[in-house]
mmCIF file of C-alpha atoms in Angstrom:
data_model
loop_
_atom_site.group_PDB
_atom_site.id
_atom_site.type_symbol
_atom_site.label_atom_id
_atom_site.label_comp_id
_atom_site.label_asym_id
_atom_site.label_seq_id
_atom_site.Cartn_x
_atom_site.Cartn_y
_atom_site.Cartn_z
ATOM 1 C CA MET A 1 -4.675 9.509 27.834
ATOM 2 C CA LYS A 2 -6.588 10.726 24.781
ATOM 3 C CA THR A 3 -4.754 9.273 21.800
ATOM 4 C CA ALA A 4 -5.299 10.125 18.145
ATOM 5 C CA ILE A 5 -4.416 7.413 15.639
ATOM 6 C CA ILE A 6 -3.442 8.879 12.274
ATOM 7 C CA LEU A 7 -3.922 6.423 9.416
ATOM 8 C CA PHE A 8 -1.810 7.410 6.421
ATOM 9 C CA ASN A 9 -2.573 6.375 2.875
ATOM 10 C CA LEU A 10 -2.026 7.561 -0.677
ATOM 11 C CA GLY A 11 -5.451 9.024 -1.375
ATOM 12 C CA GLY A 12 -7.325 8.948 -4.651
ATOM 13 C CA PRO A 13 -9.462 11.266 -6.763
ATOM 14 C CA GLY A 14 -13.059 11.586 -5.639
ATOM 15 C CA SER A 15 -14.262 12.471 -9.132
ATOM 16 C CA LEU A 16 -13.032 12.477 -12.716
ATOM 17 C CA GLU A 17 -12.420 16.232 -12.381
ATOM 18 C CA ALA A 18 -10.084 15.553 -9.464
ATOM 19 C CA VAL A 19 -7.822 13.190 -11.426
ATOM 20 C CA LYS A 20 -5.494 15.843 -12.850
ATOM 21 C CA PRO A 21 -4.922 17.771 -9.581
ATOM 22 C CA PHE A 22 -4.471 14.463 -7.759
ATOM 23 C CA LEU A 23 -1.748 13.490 -10.225
ATOM 24 C CA PHE A 24 -0.139 16.905 -9.899
ATOM 25 C CA ASN A 25 0.046 16.526 -6.126
ATOM 26 C CA LEU A 26 1.602 13.092 -6.583
ATOM 27 C CA PHE A 27 4.313 14.141 -9.010
ATOM 28 C CA ASN A 28 5.012 17.406 -7.185
ATOM 29 C CA ASP A 29 6.122 15.403 -4.130
ATOM 30 C CA LYS A 30 9.900 15.556 -3.740
ATOM 31 C CA ALA A 31 9.846 11.916 -2.622
ATOM 32 C CA ILE A 32 8.467 10.981 -6.062
ATOM 33 C CA ILE A 33 10.406 13.395 -8.279
ATOM 34 C CA GLY A 34 13.591 14.546 -6.616
ATOM 35 C CA ALA A 35 14.282 17.530 -8.877
ATOM 36 C CA PRO A 36 14.346 20.947 -7.178
ATOM 37 C CA ASN A 37 11.651 23.530 -7.739
ATOM 38 C CA PRO A 38 10.651 25.106 -10.063
ATOM 39 C CA ILE A 39 11.767 22.159 -12.207
ATOM 40 C CA ARG A 40 9.717 19.646 -10.179
ATOM 41 C CA TRP A 41 6.630 21.868 -10.365
ATOM 42 C CA LEU A 42 6.959 22.146 -14.146
ATOM 43 C CA LEU A 43 7.510 18.402 -14.501
ATOM 44 C CA ALA A 44 4.475 17.709 -12.313
ATOM 45 C CA LYS A 45 2.322 19.999 -14.464
ATOM 46 C CA TYR A 46 3.521 18.302 -17.642
ATOM 47 C CA ILE A 47 3.242 14.707 -16.421
ATOM 48 C CA SER A 48 -0.159 15.188 -14.777
ATOM 49 C CA ALA A 49 -1.562 16.771 -17.942
ATOM 50 C CA LYS A 50 -0.140 13.977 -20.095
ATOM 51 C CA ARG A 51 -1.326 11.131 -17.866
ATOM 52 C CA ALA A 52 -4.721 12.552 -16.897
ATOM 53 C CA PRO A 53 -6.686 11.177 -19.903
ATOM 54 C CA ILE A 54 -5.393 7.636 -19.311
ATOM 55 C CA ALA A 55 -5.990 7.886 -15.579
ATOM 56 C CA ARG A 56 -9.525 9.226 -16.095
ATOM 57 C CA GLU A 57 -10.346 6.177 -18.174
ATOM 58 C CA ILE A 58 -9.063 3.943 -15.388
ATOM 59 C CA TYR A 59 -11.224 5.695 -12.792
ATOM 60 C CA ARG A 60 -14.176 5.697 -15.176
ATOM 61 C CA GLN A 61 -14.006 1.902 -14.987
ATOM 62 C CA LEU A 62 -14.266 2.268 -11.192
ATOM 63 C CA GLY A 63 -17.414 4.381 -11.333
ATOM 64 C CA GLY A 64 -15.716 7.742 -11.730
ATOM 65 C CA LYS A 65 -13.679 7.830 -8.524
ATOM 66 C CA SER A 66 -11.146 5.960 -6.437
ATOM 67 C CA PRO A 67 -12.609 3.522 -3.895
ATOM 68 C CA LEU A 68 -9.607 4.003 -1.602
ATOM 69 C CA LEU A 69 -11.154 6.573 0.731
ATOM 70 C CA GLU A 70 -14.243 4.465 1.426
ATOM 71 C CA GLN A 71 -12.074 1.412 2.057
ATOM 72 C CA THR A 72 -9.839 3.401 4.412
ATOM 73 C CA GLN A 73 -12.902 4.761 6.217
ATOM 74 C CA ASP A 74 -14.085 1.181 6.741
ATOM 75 C CA GLN A 75 -10.678 0.246 8.163
ATOM 76 C CA ALA A 76 -10.704 3.310 10.413
ATOM 77 C CA ALA A 77 -14.199 2.493 11.696
ATOM 78 C CA ALA A 78 -13.240 -1.121 12.412
ATOM 79 C CA LEU A 79 -10.097 -0.037 14.259
ATOM 80 C CA GLN A 80 -12.027 2.618 16.190
ATOM 81 C CA LYS A 81 -14.550 0.015 17.337
ATOM 82 C CA LEU A 82 -11.762 -2.228 18.574
ATOM 83 C CA LEU A 83 -9.829 0.508 20.390
ATOM 84 C CA GLY A 84 -12.679 2.277 22.167
ATOM 85 C CA ASN A 85 -13.390 5.849 23.234
ATOM 86 C CA ASP A 86 -9.937 6.730 24.572
ATOM 87 C CA PHE A 87 -8.746 6.704 20.970
ATOM 88 C CA LYS A 88 -9.803 8.643 17.895
ATOM 89 C CA VAL A 89 -8.885 7.184 14.507
ATOM 90 C CA LEU A 90 -8.329 9.801 11.808
ATOM 91 C CA ILE A 91 -7.359 9.554 8.150
ATOM 92 C CA ALA A 92 -4.552 11.541 6.512
ATOM 93 C CA MET A 93 -4.248 11.061 2.759
ATOM 94 C CA ARG A 94 -1.122 12.255 0.994
ATOM 95 C CA TYR A 95 -2.343 13.399 -2.415
ATOM 96 C CA TRP A 96 -6.084 14.009 -2.098
ATOM 97 C CA HIS A 97 -8.683 14.810 0.529
ATOM 98 C CA PRO A 98 -8.763 14.370 3.476
ATOM 99 C CA PHE A 99 -5.224 15.728 3.758
ATOM 100 C CA ALA A 100 -2.985 15.558 6.815
ATOM 101 C CA ASP A 101 -3.797 19.123 7.867
ATOM 102 C CA GLN A 102 -7.451 18.145 8.290
ATOM 103 C CA ALA A 103 -6.504 15.189 10.502
ATOM 104 C CA LEU A 104 -4.263 17.512 12.517
ATOM 105 C CA ARG A 105 -7.097 19.984 13.091
ATOM 106 C CA GLU A 106 -9.475 17.200 14.120
ATOM 107 C CA ALA A 107 -6.934 15.725 16.539
ATOM 108 C CA LYS A 108 -6.401 19.114 18.178
ATOM 109 C CA ALA A 109 -10.128 19.853 18.353
ATOM 110 C CA TRP A 110 -10.714 16.492 20.056
ATOM 111 C CA GLY A 111 -8.059 17.339 22.623
ATOM 112 C CA ALA A 112 -5.554 14.618 21.771
ATOM 113 C CA GLU A 113 -2.677 14.423 24.227
ATOM 114 C CA ARG A 114 -0.768 11.844 22.212
ATOM 115 C CA VAL A 115 -0.695 10.765 18.572
ATOM 116 C CA ILE A 116 0.322 7.460 17.046
ATOM 117 C CA LEU A 117 1.234 7.608 13.373
ATOM 118 C CA LEU A 118 0.132 4.433 11.605
ATOM 119 C CA PRO A 119 0.708 4.155 7.840
ATOM 120 C CA LEU A 120 -1.409 1.706 5.881
ATOM 121 C CA TYR A 121 1.750 0.658 4.057
ATOM 122 C CA PRO A 122 3.107 -2.521 5.697
ATOM 123 C CA GLN A 123 6.478 -2.071 3.996
ATOM 124 C CA PHE A 124 8.412 1.159 4.449
ATOM 125 C CA SER A 125 9.449 3.254 1.479
ATOM 126 C CA THR A 126 10.687 6.809 1.322
ATOM 127 C CA THR A 127 8.136 7.305 -1.477
ATOM 128 C CA THR A 128 5.121 6.359 0.638
ATOM 129 C CA THR A 129 5.452 6.145 4.423
ATOM 130 C CA GLY A 130 8.516 8.376 4.458
ATOM 131 C CA SER A 131 6.765 11.108 2.492
ATOM 132 C CA SER A 132 3.648 11.044 4.683
ATOM 133 C CA LEU A 133 5.574 11.055 7.960
ATOM 134 C CA LYS A 134 7.827 13.913 6.909
ATOM 135 C CA GLN A 135 4.818 15.990 5.907
ATOM 136 C CA TRP A 136 3.086 15.249 9.222
ATOM 137 C CA HIS A 137 6.112 16.260 11.271
ATOM 138 C CA GLN A 138 6.371 19.522 9.319
ATOM 139 C CA LEU A 139 2.704 20.306 9.963
ATOM 140 C CA ALA A 140 2.425 19.086 13.539
ATOM 141 C CA ALA A 141 5.749 20.096 15.083
ATOM 142 C CA ASN A 142 5.359 20.392 18.886
ATOM 143 C CA SER A 143 1.558 20.092 18.638
ATOM 144 C CA PHE A 144 1.235 17.134 21.007
ATOM 145 C CA GLY A 145 2.855 15.970 24.212
ATOM 146 C CA GLU A 146 3.862 12.636 22.726
ATOM 147 C CA THR A 147 4.172 11.242 19.217
ATOM 148 C CA ARG A 148 4.854 7.596 18.415
ATOM 149 C CA THR A 149 5.396 6.134 14.970
ATOM 150 C CA VAL A 150 4.793 2.709 13.487
ATOM 151 C CA CYS A 151 7.069 2.993 10.482
ATOM 152 C CA CYS A 152 6.659 -0.523 9.077
ATOM 153 C CA TYR A 153 5.172 -3.901 9.915
ATOM 154 C CA PRO A 154 6.000 -6.293 7.055
ATOM 155 C CA VAL A 155 5.643 -9.464 9.147
ATOM 156 C CA GLU A 156 2.976 -8.369 11.643
ATOM 157 C CA PRO A 157 1.131 -11.622 12.528
ATOM 158 C CA GLY A 158 -2.391 -10.272 11.943
ATOM 159 C CA LEU A 159 -1.425 -8.934 8.527
ATOM 160 C CA ILE A 160 0.157 -12.250 7.581
ATOM 161 C CA ARG A 161 -2.845 -14.293 8.753
ATOM 162 C CA ALA A 162 -5.237 -12.030 6.847
ATOM 163 C CA MET A 163 -3.222 -12.281 3.630
ATOM 164 C CA ALA A 164 -3.003 -16.047 3.954
ATOM 165 C CA ALA A 165 -6.756 -16.291 4.540
ATOM 166 C CA LYS A 166 -7.490 -14.297 1.375
ATOM 167 C CA ILE A 167 -5.117 -16.484 -0.639
ATOM 168 C CA ARG A 168 -6.609 -19.725 0.701
ATOM 169 C CA VAL A 169 -10.011 -18.740 -0.720
ATOM 170 C CA GLU A 170 -8.511 -18.632 -4.212
ATOM 171 C CA TRP A 171 -6.251 -21.634 -3.625
ATOM 172 C CA ASP A 172 -9.238 -23.838 -2.856
ATOM 173 C CA GLN A 173 -10.672 -22.958 -6.266
ATOM 174 C CA ALA A 174 -7.395 -22.968 -8.169
ATOM 175 C CA VAL A 175 -6.305 -26.475 -7.184
ATOM 176 C CA GLY A 176 -9.016 -27.742 -9.494
ATOM 177 C CA GLN A 177 -6.849 -26.397 -12.329
ATOM 178 C CA GLY A 178 -3.800 -28.377 -11.307
ATOM 179 C CA ARG A 179 -0.922 -27.054 -9.224
ATOM 180 C CA PRO A 180 -1.174 -23.225 -9.426
ATOM 181 C CA ARG A 181 1.647 -20.733 -9.034
ATOM 182 C CA LEU A 182 1.221 -18.015 -6.411
ATOM 183 C CA LEU A 183 2.400 -14.593 -7.585
ATOM 184 C CA PHE A 184 2.853 -11.930 -4.920
ATOM 185 C CA SER A 185 2.416 -8.661 -6.800
ATOM 186 C CA ALA A 186 3.657 -5.398 -5.287
ATOM 187 C CA HIS A 187 3.867 -1.868 -6.617
ATOM 188 C CA GLY A 188 7.243 -1.416 -8.250
ATOM 189 C CA LEU A 189 9.876 1.233 -7.598
ATOM 190 C CA PRO A 190 12.767 2.578 -9.653
ATOM 191 C CA GLN A 191 15.925 0.589 -8.981
ATOM 192 C CA SER A 192 17.719 3.834 -8.132
ATOM 193 C CA ILE A 193 15.532 4.309 -5.031
ATOM 194 C CA ILE A 194 16.375 0.824 -3.756
ATOM 195 C CA ASP A 195 20.054 1.436 -4.479
ATOM 196 C CA LYS A 196 19.933 4.428 -2.112
ATOM 197 C CA GLY A 197 18.964 2.157 0.780
ATOM 198 C CA ASP A 198 15.177 2.094 0.607
ATOM 199 C CA PRO A 199 14.111 -1.116 2.445
ATOM 200 C CA TYR A 200 10.873 -1.610 0.501
ATOM 201 C CA GLN A 201 11.925 -4.514 -1.726
ATOM 202 C CA ARG A 202 13.533 -6.426 1.132
ATOM 203 C CA GLN A 203 10.440 -5.946 3.269
ATOM 204 C CA VAL A 204 8.153 -7.118 0.446
ATOM 205 C CA GLU A 205 10.266 -10.269 0.329
ATOM 206 C CA GLN A 206 9.879 -10.675 4.099
ATOM 207 C CA THR A 207 6.094 -10.339 3.855
ATOM 208 C CA ALA A 208 5.817 -12.875 1.045
ATOM 209 C CA ALA A 209 8.024 -15.394 2.846
ATOM 210 C CA ALA A 210 5.970 -15.008 6.036
ATOM 211 C CA VAL A 211 2.706 -15.581 4.147
ATOM 212 C CA VAL A 212 4.137 -18.689 2.473
ATOM 213 C CA ALA A 213 5.112 -20.030 5.894
ATOM 214 C CA GLU A 214 1.635 -19.253 7.240
ATOM 215 C CA LEU A 215 -0.017 -21.042 4.303
ATOM 216 C CA GLY A 216 2.000 -24.183 5.004
ATOM 217 C CA ILE A 217 1.401 -25.616 1.529
ATOM 218 C CA VAL A 218 3.955 -28.300 0.716
ATOM 219 C CA ASP A 219 6.138 -27.525 -2.320
ATOM 220 C CA LEU A 220 4.264 -24.310 -3.058
ATOM 221 C CA ASP A 221 5.305 -22.730 -6.359
ATOM 222 C CA TRP A 222 5.550 -18.995 -5.688
ATOM 223 C CA ALA A 223 7.295 -15.839 -6.837
ATOM 224 C CA ILE A 224 7.380 -12.105 -6.158
ATOM 225 C CA CYS A 225 6.755 -9.617 -8.950
ATOM 226 C CA TYR A 226 6.229 -5.888 -9.369
ATOM 227 C CA GLN A 227 3.541 -3.934 -11.204
ATOM 228 C CA SER A 228 2.609 -0.362 -12.172
ATOM 229 C CA ARG A 229 5.860 0.615 -13.846
ATOM 230 C CA VAL A 230 5.930 4.069 -15.443
ATOM 231 C CA GLY A 231 8.654 5.909 -17.318
ATOM 232 C CA PRO A 232 11.884 4.768 -18.979
ATOM 233 C CA ALA A 233 14.017 4.255 -15.860
ATOM 234 C CA LYS A 234 15.038 0.784 -14.705
ATOM 235 C CA TRP A 235 12.593 -0.608 -12.128
ATOM 236 C CA ILE A 236 12.912 -3.496 -9.715
ATOM 237 C CA GLY A 237 11.720 -6.808 -11.084
ATOM 238 C CA PRO A 238 10.654 -9.185 -12.303
ATOM 239 C CA SER A 239 7.531 -7.438 -13.524
ATOM 240 C CA THR A 240 4.120 -9.011 -13.037
ATOM 241 C CA GLU A 241 3.791 -9.106 -16.809
ATOM 242 C CA ASP A 242 7.055 -11.066 -17.107
ATOM 243 C CA GLU A 243 5.840 -13.565 -14.511
ATOM 244 C CA LEU A 244 2.607 -14.074 -16.439
ATOM 245 C CA HIS A 245 4.623 -14.793 -19.580
ATOM 246 C CA ARG A 246 6.670 -17.336 -17.602
ATOM 247 C CA ALA A 247 3.501 -18.974 -16.303
ATOM 248 C CA ALA A 248 2.205 -19.239 -19.856
ATOM 249 C CA VAL A 249 5.395 -20.977 -20.966
ATOM 250 C CA ASP A 250 5.149 -23.335 -17.987
ATOM 251 C CA LYS A 251 1.420 -23.858 -18.622
ATOM 252 C CA VAL A 252 0.443 -23.264 -14.991
ATOM 253 C CA ALA A 253 -2.553 -21.484 -13.515
ATOM 254 C CA VAL A 254 -1.772 -18.436 -11.368
ATOM 255 C CA ILE A 255 -3.084 -16.851 -8.197
ATOM 256 C CA VAL A 256 -2.109 -13.186 -8.077
ATOM 257 C CA ALA A 257 -2.049 -11.780 -4.543
ATOM 258 C CA PRO A 258 -1.447 -8.124 -3.635
ATOM 259 C CA VAL A 259 1.368 -8.143 -1.089
ATOM 260 C CA ALA A 260 1.876 -4.405 -0.519
ATOM 261 C CA PHE A 261 -1.680 -3.103 -0.986
ATOM 262 C CA VAL A 262 -4.030 -3.465 1.988
ATOM 263 C CA SER A 263 -7.011 -1.952 0.139
ATOM 264 C CA GLU A 264 -8.686 -2.356 -3.223
ATOM 265 C CA HIS A 265 -8.037 0.480 -5.680
ATOM 266 C CA SER A 266 -7.035 1.076 -9.284
ATOM 267 C CA GLU A 267 -3.885 -1.048 -9.090
ATOM 268 C CA THR A 268 -5.902 -4.079 -7.989
ATOM 269 C CA LEU A 269 -9.358 -3.538 -9.478
ATOM 270 C CA VAL A 270 -8.152 -2.414 -12.907
ATOM 271 C CA GLU A 271 -4.536 -3.492 -13.277
ATOM 272 C CA LEU A 272 -4.831 -6.937 -11.674
ATOM 273 C CA ASP A 273 -8.496 -7.721 -12.274
ATOM 274 C CA ILE A 274 -8.837 -6.419 -15.828
ATOM 275 C CA GLU A 275 -5.530 -5.721 -17.567
ATOM 276 C CA TYR A 276 -3.490 -8.662 -16.291
ATOM 277 C CA ARG A 277 -6.477 -10.990 -16.490
ATOM 278 C CA HIS A 278 -6.837 -10.104 -20.168
ATOM 279 C CA LEU A 279 -3.115 -10.669 -20.674
ATOM 280 C CA ALA A 280 -3.355 -14.073 -18.975
ATOM 281 C CA GLU A 281 -6.208 -15.061 -21.286
ATOM 282 C CA LYS A 282 -4.295 -13.814 -24.315
ATOM 283 C CA LEU A 283 -1.217 -15.804 -23.275
ATOM 284 C CA GLY A 284 -3.242 -18.964 -22.770
ATOM 285 C CA ILE A 285 -2.604 -19.315 -19.035
ATOM 286 C CA PRO A 286 -4.860 -22.200 -17.877
ATOM 287 C CA ALA A 287 -6.615 -20.119 -15.202
ATOM 288 C CA TYR A 288 -6.206 -16.740 -13.494
ATOM 289 C CA PHE A 289 -7.237 -16.105 -9.892
ATOM 290 C CA ARG A 290 -6.785 -12.961 -7.841
ATOM 291 C CA ALA A 291 -6.681 -12.918 -4.055
ATOM 292 C CA ALA A 292 -8.431 -9.960 -2.450
ATOM 293 C CA ALA A 293 -6.593 -7.319 -0.444
ATOM 294 C CA VAL A 294 -6.856 -7.693 3.322
ATOM 295 C CA SER A 295 -9.089 -4.585 3.578
ATOM 296 C CA SER A 296 -10.965 -4.816 6.910
ATOM 297 C CA HIS A 297 -10.240 -8.481 7.617
ATOM 298 C CA PRO A 298 -10.540 -8.950 11.410
ATOM 299 C CA ASP A 299 -7.007 -10.331 11.749
ATOM 300 C CA PHE A 300 -5.548 -7.300 9.984
ATOM 301 C CA ILE A 301 -7.530 -4.819 12.066
ATOM 302 C CA LYS A 302 -6.530 -6.690 15.238
ATOM 303 C CA GLY A 303 -2.929 -6.478 14.077
ATOM 304 C CA LEU A 304 -3.233 -2.705 13.678
ATOM 305 C CA ALA A 305 -4.721 -2.482 17.172
ATOM 306 C CA ASP A 306 -1.796 -4.492 18.538
ATOM 307 C CA LEU A 307 0.613 -2.046 16.894
ATOM 308 C CA VAL A 308 -1.241 0.845 18.496
ATOM 309 C CA GLY A 309 -0.837 -0.867 21.863
ATOM 310 C CA ASP A 310 2.902 -1.278 21.289
ATOM 311 C CA PRO A 311 4.096 1.038 18.486
ATOM 312 C CA GLY A 312 7.643 -0.285 18.800
ATOM 313 C CA ALA A 313 6.639 -3.914 18.318
ATOM 314 C CA ALA A 314 7.351 -3.920 14.592
ATOM 315 C CA ARG A 315 10.844 -2.471 14.942
ATOM 316 C CA GLY A 316 13.976 -4.513 14.609
ATOM 317 C CA LYS A 317 15.533 -6.325 11.703
ATOM 318 C CA ALA A 318 12.716 -5.318 9.353
ATOM 319 C CA CYS A 319 13.574 -1.642 9.704
ATOM 320 C CA GLY A 320 16.019 -0.188 7.224
ATOM 321 C CA SER A 321 18.432 2.693 7.610
ATOM 322 C CA GLN A 322 15.871 5.118 6.195
ATOM 323 C CA CYS A 323 12.955 4.088 8.421
ATOM 324 C CA LEU A 324 11.662 6.943 10.538
ATOM 325 C CA CYS A 325 10.654 5.061 13.689
ATOM 326 C CA LYS A 326 14.096 5.469 15.208
ATOM 327 C CA GLY A 327 14.479 8.063 17.898
ATOM 328 C CA GLU A 328 10.753 8.506 18.531
ATOM 329 C CA ALA A 329 9.796 9.154 22.129
#
């Protein structure tokens, strides 16, 4: 059976000129700003215009564009190689090209009889996976004979092994600075979203605990923290900044590991590598190390292939009430 694999991700601007429309698309998503239109549209116009200069400077530090598409293309190519010719791996970005409608057209043109929806977000959130899946179902209603969904995979063994392998590289260097603290940093969310039943925070905790178990380091000092906060609302915590302040007080080196990002992009390459590194130096933290995202690590790609082979394998206790894998045929 010809099966199209749709890889979902956030997307990122391909040029400095694309930053403002990218931000508009982001903030005009009802999953991000829940206000009805035209209020949401007006808010998106205002926020994107206000944030565009800051965001352009961030992407200027990355060479004038987001690296996310190229990283996702590498992941897609690696997965395609592993799966073979009966599958076609396509990319559907949420807020910038290539959008889901392009992936839908390509899947139809290829003659796909079945699609498997595979978000590159290990942990489910209504603001990420939920938004992408809802958009896909609106676009692709009744387009294929069978649709399967992998809604979340926070403790998928290949993912966990890949994360642990990336952390071990930094651990081997950091132990020369004494006993380091491992900080799992994830993108934050407003507390109000979690209070509505979003399983993201709980699944981040599951991922971190699974990686710690995989590392097998006796008496490992570790914590979970959240980055990228925007706006005045209360967000889940502690923040990554707060954890760096705590590490400074405790006079311990830190290894910061992305636990919800599977690719390198502005939140890792600028926020973690530049901004938080500078903060760590300013605070006098003995040493600052950053574990790489899993990207196209063979264990991670093999894990994705395993999920394609059994899309229901990741279901179970990890899934929350708002996960969208339930009821799929």
